[in-house]
mmCIF file of C-alpha atoms in Angstrom:
data_model
loop_
_atom_site.group_PDB
_atom_site.id
_atom_site.type_symbol
_atom_site.label_atom_id
_atom_site.label_comp_id
_atom_site.label_asym_id
_atom_site.label_seq_id
_atom_site.Cartn_x
_atom_site.Cartn_y
_atom_site.Cartn_z
ATOM 1 C CA MET A 9 33.833 -25.530 40.075
ATOM 2 C CA GLN A 10 31.402 -25.236 37.187
ATOM 3 C CA PRO A 11 27.854 -24.056 38.052
ATOM 4 C CA VAL A 12 25.173 -26.693 37.848
ATOM 5 C CA THR A 13 22.617 -26.104 35.087
ATOM 6 C CA VAL A 14 19.081 -27.045 36.074
ATOM 7 C CA LEU A 15 17.034 -28.280 33.138
ATOM 8 C CA ARG A 16 13.393 -27.336 33.421
ATOM 9 C CA PRO A 17 10.751 -29.253 31.488
ATOM 10 C CA GLN A 18 9.643 -27.559 28.304
ATOM 11 C CA VAL A 19 5.964 -26.664 28.413
ATOM 12 C CA PRO A 20 4.450 -26.972 24.934
ATOM 13 C CA MET A 21 2.292 -24.184 23.562
ATOM 14 C CA LEU A 22 -1.305 -25.082 24.324
ATOM 15 C CA ASP A 23 -4.041 -24.631 21.775
ATOM 16 C CA GLU A 24 -7.450 -23.234 22.673
ATOM 17 C CA ASP A 25 -9.061 -26.684 22.708
ATOM 18 C CA ARG A 26 -6.848 -27.916 25.550
ATOM 19 C CA ILE A 27 -7.280 -24.727 27.542
ATOM 20 C CA ALA A 28 -11.058 -25.086 27.049
ATOM 21 C CA GLN A 29 -10.841 -28.682 28.327
ATOM 22 C CA VAL A 30 -9.211 -27.500 31.538
ATOM 23 C CA TYR A 31 -11.735 -24.671 31.916
ATOM 24 C CA ARG A 32 -14.689 -27.052 31.510
ATOM 25 C CA TYR A 33 -13.110 -29.403 34.065
ATOM 26 C CA VAL A 34 -12.782 -26.574 36.600
ATOM 27 C CA VAL A 35 -16.348 -25.436 35.884
ATOM 28 C CA GLY A 36 -17.596 -29.008 36.396
ATOM 29 C CA HIS A 37 -15.878 -29.179 39.788
ATOM 30 C CA GLU A 38 -17.077 -25.691 40.845
ATOM 31 C CA GLY A 39 -13.535 -24.352 40.930
ATOM 32 C CA ARG A 40 -12.121 -27.061 43.189
ATOM 33 C CA ILE A 41 -8.982 -28.862 42.064
ATOM 34 C CA ASP A 42 -8.152 -31.573 44.556
ATOM 35 C CA SER A 43 -5.214 -32.989 42.615
ATOM 36 C CA ALA A 44 -3.441 -31.669 39.512
ATOM 37 C CA GLU A 45 -2.168 -35.194 38.856
ATOM 38 C CA ARG A 46 -5.702 -36.631 38.842
ATOM 39 C CA MET A 47 -6.914 -33.792 36.642
ATOM 40 C CA ALA A 48 -4.071 -34.379 34.162
ATOM 41 C CA GLU A 49 -4.837 -38.101 34.108
ATOM 42 C CA GLU A 50 -8.544 -37.577 33.481
ATOM 43 C CA LEU A 51 -7.879 -35.055 30.721
ATOM 44 C CA ARG A 52 -5.009 -37.134 29.260
ATOM 45 C CA MET A 53 -2.641 -34.206 29.567
ATOM 46 C CA SER A 54 0.687 -33.784 31.303
ATOM 47 C CA ARG A 55 0.851 -32.046 34.684
ATOM 48 C CA HIS A 56 2.867 -29.227 33.116
ATOM 49 C CA GLU A 57 0.183 -28.725 30.465
ATOM 50 C CA VAL A 58 -2.497 -28.521 33.169
ATOM 51 C CA HIS A 59 -0.503 -25.916 35.104
ATOM 52 C CA ALA A 60 0.123 -23.921 31.923
ATOM 53 C CA ALA A 61 -3.601 -23.958 31.062
ATOM 54 C CA ILE A 62 -4.569 -22.791 34.567
ATOM 55 C CA GLU A 63 -2.000 -19.968 34.387
ATOM 56 C CA ASP A 64 -3.471 -18.913 31.042
ATOM 57 C CA LEU A 65 -7.013 -18.908 32.477
ATOM 58 C CA VAL A 66 -5.882 -16.840 35.479
ATOM 59 C CA GLU A 67 -4.104 -14.331 33.218
ATOM 60 C CA SER A 68 -7.266 -14.148 31.103
ATOM 61 C CA ARG A 69 -9.211 -13.276 34.282
ATOM 62 C CA LEU A 70 -11.495 -16.311 33.798
ATOM 63 C CA LEU A 71 -10.268 -17.815 37.077
ATOM 64 C CA ARG A 72 -9.067 -16.243 40.302
ATOM 65 C CA SER A 73 -7.768 -17.753 43.513
ATOM 66 C CA ARG A 74 -10.278 -18.046 46.319
ATOM 67 C CA VAL A 75 -9.827 -15.523 49.124
ATOM 68 C CA VAL A 76 -10.699 -18.210 51.655
ATOM 69 C CA GLY A 77 -9.803 -21.844 51.137
ATOM 70 C CA SER A 78 -8.109 -23.516 48.208
ATOM 71 C CA GLY A 79 -9.106 -23.718 44.587
ATOM 72 C CA PHE A 80 -10.398 -21.068 42.224
ATOM 73 C CA GLU A 81 -13.434 -18.849 41.780
ATOM 74 C CA LEU A 82 -15.115 -18.814 38.381
ATOM 75 C CA VAL A 83 -15.430 -15.386 36.760
ATOM 76 C CA ASP A 84 -18.166 -14.437 34.297
ATOM 77 C CA PRO A 85 -16.414 -14.326 30.881
ATOM 78 C CA GLU A 86 -18.025 -10.962 30.097
ATOM 79 C CA VAL A 87 -16.609 -9.539 33.318
ATOM 80 C CA ALA A 88 -13.215 -11.045 32.464
ATOM 81 C CA ALA A 89 -13.316 -9.509 28.977
ATOM 82 C CA ALA A 90 -14.237 -6.110 30.425
ATOM 83 C CA ALA A 91 -11.345 -6.310 32.888
ATOM 84 C CA LEU A 92 -8.896 -6.948 30.042
ATOM 85 C CA ILE A 93 -10.378 -4.562 27.483
ATOM 86 C CA SER A 94 -11.128 -1.551 29.692
ATOM 87 C CA PRO A 95 -7.470 -0.438 30.038
ATOM 88 C CA MET A 96 -7.029 -0.758 26.267
ATOM 89 C CA GLU A 97 -10.170 1.250 25.559
ATOM 90 C CA ARG A 98 -9.031 3.880 28.066
ATOM 91 C CA GLU A 99 -5.660 4.121 26.276
ATOM 92 C CA ILE A 100 -7.359 4.353 22.853
ATOM 93 C CA HIS A 101 -9.631 7.119 24.154
ATOM 94 C CA GLN A 102 -6.646 9.018 25.540
ATOM 95 C CA ARG A 103 -4.756 8.649 22.255
ATOM 96 C CA ARG A 104 -7.755 9.888 20.270
ATOM 97 C CA GLU A 105 -8.026 12.898 22.537
ATOM 98 C CA ARG A 106 -4.321 13.571 22.058
ATOM 99 C CA ILE A 107 -4.662 13.250 18.257
ATOM 100 C CA ALA A 108 -7.570 15.726 18.308
ATOM 101 C CA GLN A 109 -5.502 18.167 20.381
ATOM 102 C CA ILE A 110 -2.566 17.885 17.964
ATOM 103 C CA ARG A 111 -4.818 18.398 14.932
ATOM 104 C CA GLN A 112 -6.468 21.436 16.523
ATOM 105 C CA ARG A 113 -3.108 22.962 17.428
ATOM 106 C CA ILE A 114 -1.614 22.311 13.982
ATOM 107 C CA ASP A 115 -4.744 23.687 12.273
ATOM 108 C CA ASN A 116 -4.200 26.992 14.063
ATOM 109 C CA PHE A 117 -0.644 27.167 12.714
ATOM 110 C CA ARG A 118 -1.843 25.979 9.304
ATOM 111 C CA ARG A 119 -4.210 28.920 8.923
ATOM 112 C CA ASP A 120 -1.374 31.356 9.691
ATOM 113 C CA TYR A 121 0.895 29.538 7.228
ATOM 114 C CA VAL A 122 -1.675 29.621 4.404
ATOM 115 C CA ASP A 123 -2.451 33.293 5.003
ATOM 116 C CA SER A 124 1.263 34.084 4.951
ATOM 117 C CA ALA A 125 1.850 32.110 1.741
ATOM 118 C CA ARG A 126 -1.027 33.866 -0.011
ATOM 119 C CA SER A 127 0.108 37.310 1.069
ATOM 120 C CA THR A 128 3.727 36.801 -0.045
ATOM 121 C CA SER A 129 3.949 34.912 -3.314
ATOM 122 C CA GLY A 130 0.453 33.626 -3.951
ATOM 123 C CA SER A 131 1.842 30.123 -4.464
ATOM 124 C CA GLN A 132 1.683 27.255 -2.042
ATOM 125 C CA VAL A 133 4.336 24.547 -2.357
ATOM 126 C CA ASP A 134 5.284 22.059 0.351
ATOM 127 C CA GLN A 135 8.148 19.674 -0.366
ATOM 128 C CA VAL A 136 9.091 16.595 1.665
ATOM 129 C CA VAL A 137 12.044 14.206 1.379
ATOM 130 C CA GLY A 138 12.045 10.551 2.423
ATOM 131 C CA ALA A 139 9.756 7.600 1.745
ATOM 132 C CA THR A 140 7.849 7.900 5.035
ATOM 133 C CA GLU A 141 7.324 11.639 4.597
ATOM 134 C CA VAL A 142 6.146 11.151 0.994
ATOM 135 C CA ARG A 143 3.616 8.518 2.095
ATOM 136 C CA GLY A 144 2.310 10.875 4.756
ATOM 137 C CA LEU A 145 2.001 13.750 2.282
ATOM 138 C CA VAL A 146 0.032 11.628 -0.213
ATOM 139 C CA LYS A 147 -2.224 10.224 2.514
ATOM 140 C CA LEU A 148 -2.941 13.702 3.867
ATOM 141 C CA ALA A 149 -3.881 14.936 0.385
ATOM 142 C CA ALA A 150 -6.003 11.840 -0.318
ATOM 143 C CA ASP A 151 -7.892 12.186 2.969
ATOM 144 C CA THR A 152 -9.299 15.528 1.804
ATOM 145 C CA CYS A 153 -10.304 14.224 -1.646
ATOM 146 C CA ARG A 154 -14.046 13.894 -2.146
ATOM 147 C CA GLN A 155 -14.785 13.695 -5.880
ATOM 148 C CA GLU A 156 -11.935 12.855 -8.279
ATOM 149 C CA ALA A 157 -8.301 11.756 -8.383
ATOM 150 C CA LEU A 158 -6.227 11.852 -11.596
ATOM 151 C CA VAL A 159 -3.027 9.782 -11.536
ATOM 152 C CA LEU A 160 0.031 9.869 -13.804
ATOM 153 C CA GLN A 161 2.248 6.862 -12.995
ATOM 154 C CA PRO A 162 5.433 6.359 -15.023
ATOM 155 C CA CYS A 163 7.377 4.541 -12.281
ATOM 156 C CA LYS A 164 8.416 0.909 -12.268
ATOM 157 C CA PHE A 165 5.645 -1.474 -11.298
ATOM 158 C CA ASP A 166 7.769 -3.285 -8.709
ATOM 159 C CA ASP A 167 8.457 -0.101 -6.742
ATOM 160 C CA GLU A 168 7.295 -0.014 -3.132
ATOM 161 C CA GLY A 169 5.966 3.479 -3.748
ATOM 162 C CA LEU A 170 3.619 2.156 -6.402
ATOM 163 C CA ASP A 171 2.064 -0.223 -3.892
ATOM 164 C CA ASP A 172 1.486 2.745 -1.601
ATOM 165 C CA LEU A 173 -0.107 4.779 -4.400
ATOM 166 C CA PHE A 174 -2.313 1.866 -5.471
ATOM 167 C CA GLY A 175 -3.371 1.462 -1.839
ATOM 168 C CA VAL A 176 -4.369 5.138 -1.740
ATOM 169 C CA CYS A 177 -6.364 4.683 -4.964
ATOM 170 C CA GLN A 178 -8.103 1.639 -3.501
ATOM 171 C CA GLY A 179 -9.110 3.648 -0.442
ATOM 172 C CA LEU A 180 -10.442 6.486 -2.607
ATOM 173 C CA LEU A 181 -12.532 4.074 -4.672
ATOM 174 C CA GLU A 182 -14.010 2.552 -1.518
ATOM 175 C CA ARG A 183 -15.159 6.057 -0.539
ATOM 176 C CA GLY A 184 -16.851 6.567 -3.910
ATOM 177 C CA VAL A 185 -14.176 8.869 -5.376
ATOM 178 C CA THR A 186 -13.682 8.705 -9.161
ATOM 179 C CA VAL A 187 -10.153 7.523 -10.020
ATOM 180 C CA ARG A 188 -8.501 7.723 -13.451
ATOM 181 C CA ILE A 189 -4.994 6.304 -13.897
ATOM 182 C CA ALA A 190 -2.605 6.798 -16.813
ATOM 183 C CA CYS A 191 0.407 4.474 -16.687
ATOM 184 C CA LEU A 192 2.936 2.940 -19.063
ATOM 185 C CA HIS A 193 2.260 0.208 -21.618
ATOM 186 C CA ARG A 194 4.780 -1.910 -19.722
ATOM 187 C CA GLY A 195 2.157 -2.478 -17.064
ATOM 188 C CA ARG A 196 0.241 -4.673 -19.504
ATOM 189 C CA ALA A 197 3.092 -7.159 -19.781
ATOM 190 C CA VAL A 198 4.125 -7.515 -16.128
ATOM 191 C CA LEU A 199 1.959 -10.017 -14.249
ATOM 192 C CA THR A 200 2.166 -8.308 -10.854
ATOM 193 C CA SER A 201 1.167 -4.926 -12.269
ATOM 194 C CA ARG A 202 -1.688 -6.474 -14.260
ATOM 195 C CA MET A 203 -3.035 -8.052 -11.079
ATOM 196 C CA ARG A 204 -2.851 -4.726 -9.215
ATOM 197 C CA LEU A 205 -4.474 -2.837 -12.058
ATOM 198 C CA LYS A 206 -7.142 -5.535 -12.376
ATOM 199 C CA SER A 207 -8.154 -5.082 -8.739
ATOM 200 C CA LEU A 208 -8.427 -1.311 -9.231
ATOM 201 C CA ILE A 209 -10.468 -1.709 -12.421
ATOM 202 C CA GLU A 210 -12.827 -4.095 -10.650
ATOM 203 C CA ALA A 211 -13.193 -1.511 -7.862
ATOM 204 C CA GLY A 212 -14.242 1.115 -10.416
ATOM 205 C CA ALA A 213 -11.027 2.795 -11.580
ATOM 206 C CA VAL A 214 -10.575 3.727 -15.244
ATOM 207 C CA VAL A 215 -7.081 2.871 -16.517
ATOM 208 C CA ARG A 216 -5.338 3.776 -19.766
ATOM 209 C CA THR A 217 -1.742 3.206 -20.865
ATOM 210 C CA VAL A 218 0.722 5.200 -22.956
ATOM 211 C CA SER A 219 4.264 4.753 -24.214
ATOM 212 C CA GLN A 220 5.820 7.616 -22.250
ATOM 213 C CA LEU A 221 5.035 9.765 -19.233
ATOM 214 C CA PRO A 222 7.209 12.657 -18.010
ATOM 215 C CA ARG A 223 6.617 12.610 -14.244
ATOM 216 C CA ALA A 224 4.501 10.919 -11.606
ATOM 217 C CA ALA A 225 1.734 13.124 -10.250
ATOM 218 C CA VAL A 226 -1.718 13.005 -8.681
ATOM 219 C CA VAL A 227 -4.326 15.756 -8.863
ATOM 220 C CA PHE A 228 -7.021 15.654 -6.183
ATOM 221 C CA ASP A 229 -10.390 17.330 -6.794
ATOM 222 C CA ARG A 230 -8.798 19.543 -9.496
ATOM 223 C CA SER A 231 -7.468 21.839 -6.784
ATOM 224 C CA LEU A 232 -4.498 20.109 -5.112
ATOM 225 C CA ALA A 233 -1.645 18.207 -6.735
ATOM 226 C CA VAL A 234 1.210 16.026 -5.539
ATOM 227 C CA LEU A 235 4.210 15.971 -7.890
ATOM 228 C CA PHE A 236 6.810 13.239 -7.367
ATOM 229 C CA GLY A 237 10.544 13.600 -7.983
ATOM 230 C CA CYS A 238 12.326 11.966 -10.907
ATOM 231 C CA SER A 239 15.112 10.190 -9.046
ATOM 232 C CA ASP A 240 14.619 7.006 -7.043
ATOM 233 C CA GLU A 241 16.769 8.087 -4.070
ATOM 234 C CA PRO A 242 15.832 9.899 -2.002
ATOM 235 C CA ALA A 243 12.062 9.920 -2.441
ATOM 236 C CA VAL A 244 10.811 13.472 -3.001
ATOM 237 C CA ALA A 245 7.314 14.875 -3.400
ATOM 238 C CA SER A 246 5.806 18.357 -3.550
ATOM 239 C CA ARG A 247 2.268 19.390 -2.696
ATOM 240 C CA LEU A 248 1.054 22.143 -5.021
ATOM 241 C CA GLN A 249 -2.011 24.331 -4.588
ATOM 242 C CA ASP A 250 -1.201 27.181 -6.931
ATOM 243 C CA PRO A 251 -4.205 27.407 -9.295
ATOM 244 C CA GLU A 252 -2.076 28.016 -12.398
ATOM 245 C CA VAL A 253 0.200 25.046 -11.702
ATOM 246 C CA VAL A 254 -2.765 22.775 -11.006
ATOM 247 C CA ARG A 255 -4.457 23.910 -14.240
ATOM 248 C CA PHE A 256 -1.263 23.107 -16.158
ATOM 249 C CA LEU A 257 -1.159 19.577 -14.668
ATOM 250 C CA LEU A 258 -4.838 19.095 -15.518
ATOM 251 C CA ALA A 259 -4.194 20.144 -19.120
ATOM 252 C CA MET A 260 -1.224 17.770 -19.311
ATOM 253 C CA PHE A 261 -3.313 14.917 -17.900
ATOM 254 C CA ASP A 262 -6.097 15.567 -20.419
ATOM 255 C CA HIS A 263 -3.552 15.589 -23.258
ATOM 256 C CA VAL A 264 -2.040 12.289 -22.097
ATOM 257 C CA TRP A 265 -5.460 10.752 -21.452
ATOM 258 C CA ASP A 266 -6.805 11.597 -24.930
ATOM 259 C CA GLY A 267 -3.887 9.765 -26.563
ATOM 260 C CA ALA A 268 -3.878 6.784 -24.194
ATOM 261 C CA ILE A 269 -5.286 3.319 -24.860
ATOM 262 C CA ALA A 270 -7.871 1.827 -22.515
ATOM 263 C CA LEU A 271 -6.899 -1.101 -20.312
ATOM 264 C CA ASP A 272 -10.153 -3.002 -19.954
ATOM 265 C CA GLY A 273 -9.100 -6.007 -17.898
ATOM 266 C CA PHE A 274 -6.567 -8.612 -16.920
ATOM 267 C CA GLU A 275 -6.381 -10.114 -20.409
ATOM 268 C CA SER A 276 -5.339 -6.843 -22.068
ATOM 269 C CA GLY A 277 -1.724 -7.253 -23.145
ATOM 270 C CA TYR A 278 0.832 -5.723 -25.495
ATOM 271 C CA ALA A 279 -1.209 -6.763 -28.524
ATOM 272 C CA ASP A 280 -3.623 -3.867 -27.923
ATOM 273 C CA VAL A 281 -0.812 -1.290 -27.887
ATOM 274 C CA ALA A 282 1.688 -2.811 -30.339
ATOM 275 C CA ASP A 283 1.173 -0.161 -33.021
ATOM 276 C CA ASP A 284 1.491 2.715 -30.558
ATOM 277 C CA LEU A 285 4.595 1.171 -28.986
ATOM 278 C CA ILE A 286 6.330 0.599 -32.322
ATOM 279 C CA GLN A 287 5.388 4.113 -33.399
ATOM 280 C CA THR A 288 6.967 5.556 -30.269
ATOM 281 C CA ILE A 289 10.145 3.475 -30.690
ATOM 282 C CA ALA A 290 10.429 4.564 -34.301
ATOM 283 C CA GLY A 291 10.101 8.203 -33.283
ATOM 284 C CA LEU A 292 12.818 7.882 -30.648
ATOM 285 C CA MET A 293 15.084 6.101 -33.133
ATOM 286 C CA ALA A 294 14.531 8.888 -35.660
ATOM 287 C CA GLN A 295 15.596 11.374 -32.981
ATOM 288 C CA GLY A 296 18.878 9.494 -32.574
ATOM 289 C CA HIS A 297 18.323 7.944 -29.142
ATOM 290 C CA THR A 298 20.366 4.876 -28.221
ATOM 291 C CA ASP A 299 18.803 1.521 -27.305
ATOM 292 C CA GLU A 300 19.550 2.210 -23.654
ATOM 293 C CA ALA A 301 17.958 5.665 -23.757
ATOM 294 C CA ILE A 302 14.823 4.304 -25.452
ATOM 295 C CA ALA A 303 14.572 1.513 -22.882
ATOM 296 C CA ARG A 304 14.885 4.051 -20.074
ATOM 297 C CA LYS A 305 12.196 6.317 -21.528
ATOM 298 C CA LEU A 306 9.772 3.409 -22.002
ATOM 299 C CA ASP A 307 10.661 1.753 -18.676
ATOM 300 C CA MET A 308 11.546 -1.470 -20.497
ATOM 301 C CA SER A 309 14.563 -3.717 -20.381
ATOM 302 C CA VAL A 310 17.237 -3.092 -23.017
ATOM 303 C CA ARG A 311 16.755 -6.662 -24.220
ATOM 304 C CA THR A 312 13.024 -6.164 -24.819
ATOM 305 C CA THR A 313 13.642 -2.803 -26.462
ATOM 306 C CA ARG A 314 16.183 -4.328 -28.866
ATOM 307 C CA ARG A 315 13.715 -7.076 -29.726
ATOM 308 C CA HIS A 316 11.138 -4.444 -30.713
ATOM 309 C CA ILE A 317 13.772 -2.523 -32.688
ATOM 310 C CA ALA A 318 14.770 -5.692 -34.538
ATOM 311 C CA THR A 319 11.117 -6.330 -35.413
ATOM 312 C CA LEU A 320 10.729 -2.742 -36.627
ATOM 313 C CA MET A 321 13.888 -2.932 -38.765
ATOM 314 C CA ARG A 322 12.677 -6.203 -40.269
ATOM 315 C CA ASP A 323 9.219 -4.781 -41.005
ATOM 316 C CA VAL A 324 10.608 -1.731 -42.817
ATOM 317 C CA ASP A 325 13.374 -3.780 -44.492
ATOM 318 C CA ALA A 326 16.185 -1.647 -43.002
ATOM 319 C CA VAL A 327 19.800 -2.635 -42.438
ATOM 320 C CA SER A 328 20.695 0.187 -40.019
ATOM 321 C CA ARG A 329 19.064 2.208 -37.283
ATOM 322 C CA PHE A 330 19.282 5.404 -39.344
ATOM 323 C CA GLN A 331 17.684 3.701 -42.332
ATOM 324 C CA ALA A 332 14.957 2.292 -40.068
ATOM 325 C CA GLY A 333 14.160 5.813 -38.845
ATOM 326 C CA VAL A 334 13.971 7.154 -42.384
ATOM 327 C CA GLN A 335 11.837 4.251 -43.588
ATOM 328 C CA ALA A 336 9.533 4.596 -40.575
ATOM 329 C CA ALA A 337 9.043 8.278 -41.320
ATOM 330 C CA ARG A 338 8.249 7.528 -44.962
ATOM 331 C CA ARG A 339 5.689 4.920 -43.928
ATOM 332 C CA ASN A 340 4.088 7.318 -41.426
ATOM 333 C CA LEU A 341 5.173 5.264 -38.422
ATOM 334 C CA VAL A 342 6.430 8.450 -36.819
ATOM 335 C CA HIS A 343 4.064 11.259 -35.832
ATOM 336 C CA THR A 344 4.937 14.583 -37.401
ATOM 337 C CA SER A 345 3.890 17.773 -35.714
#
């Protein structure tokens, strides 16, 4: 014999207005509800909706059953809020205490670690692997930053990691930290990246773009650097505090920054960097790089790269890549050292 399935009426989700109607009704009758049917009729609601609203009000501590007699007692909303919030606040307080204990304990180990690192090699390098670990490392470094952050960003503008880094920059700007960002020209042409960069510029960041960047890195307060790995998988980052390494990264940033072109706003596109881009492509062609290699170095699609190469070959009246490189060199399109 098959079991009998009992179908229960579906109680619709009630909005706040209907729950407020029921609450006002109960308040008007001093907590007494003689008949749920009459109440539903007067409020033009179903009996199930009335019951659902009352259950919600009881769970919210705004109503409670009378100890003696039938009906409900009205509870001061501030008292009800305190009854609901107090356990949450107690839990938050306990978690904050636990966080403080963890930080204090780790700080004790940290001092021993730093002293040991200084006494052995004089260099301090911490490397982490994994997207979550990299985010934590960058956030930890950014939390200690007070004056200046210098960013080299050669990665693709649709990377999740870039959103994280831009979020860190936004937080630094909100705290009054100076932020300078050097990224690729490609960022001028991609709408999503232009929108992200626009928001940072409006918040006070200074942004410049270049044709090529070797690695992604951030230097905080000219004393601590985070260097990101080259490969996409897995995510890798190293925190560097060695003074000589940090000075080298600062010198590299200054070199890149001096040759970069300012990105002033949302409207800035490829037109502002066309000469620099063509010059870079010509140089890579003269060095014998393939279309694919050039596209990879400039973080552009092969199709876009070939379009620029075709334009360059047409401008210098060349019929081959080799001839285009030679002609570009003769016309000073390629920097010579």
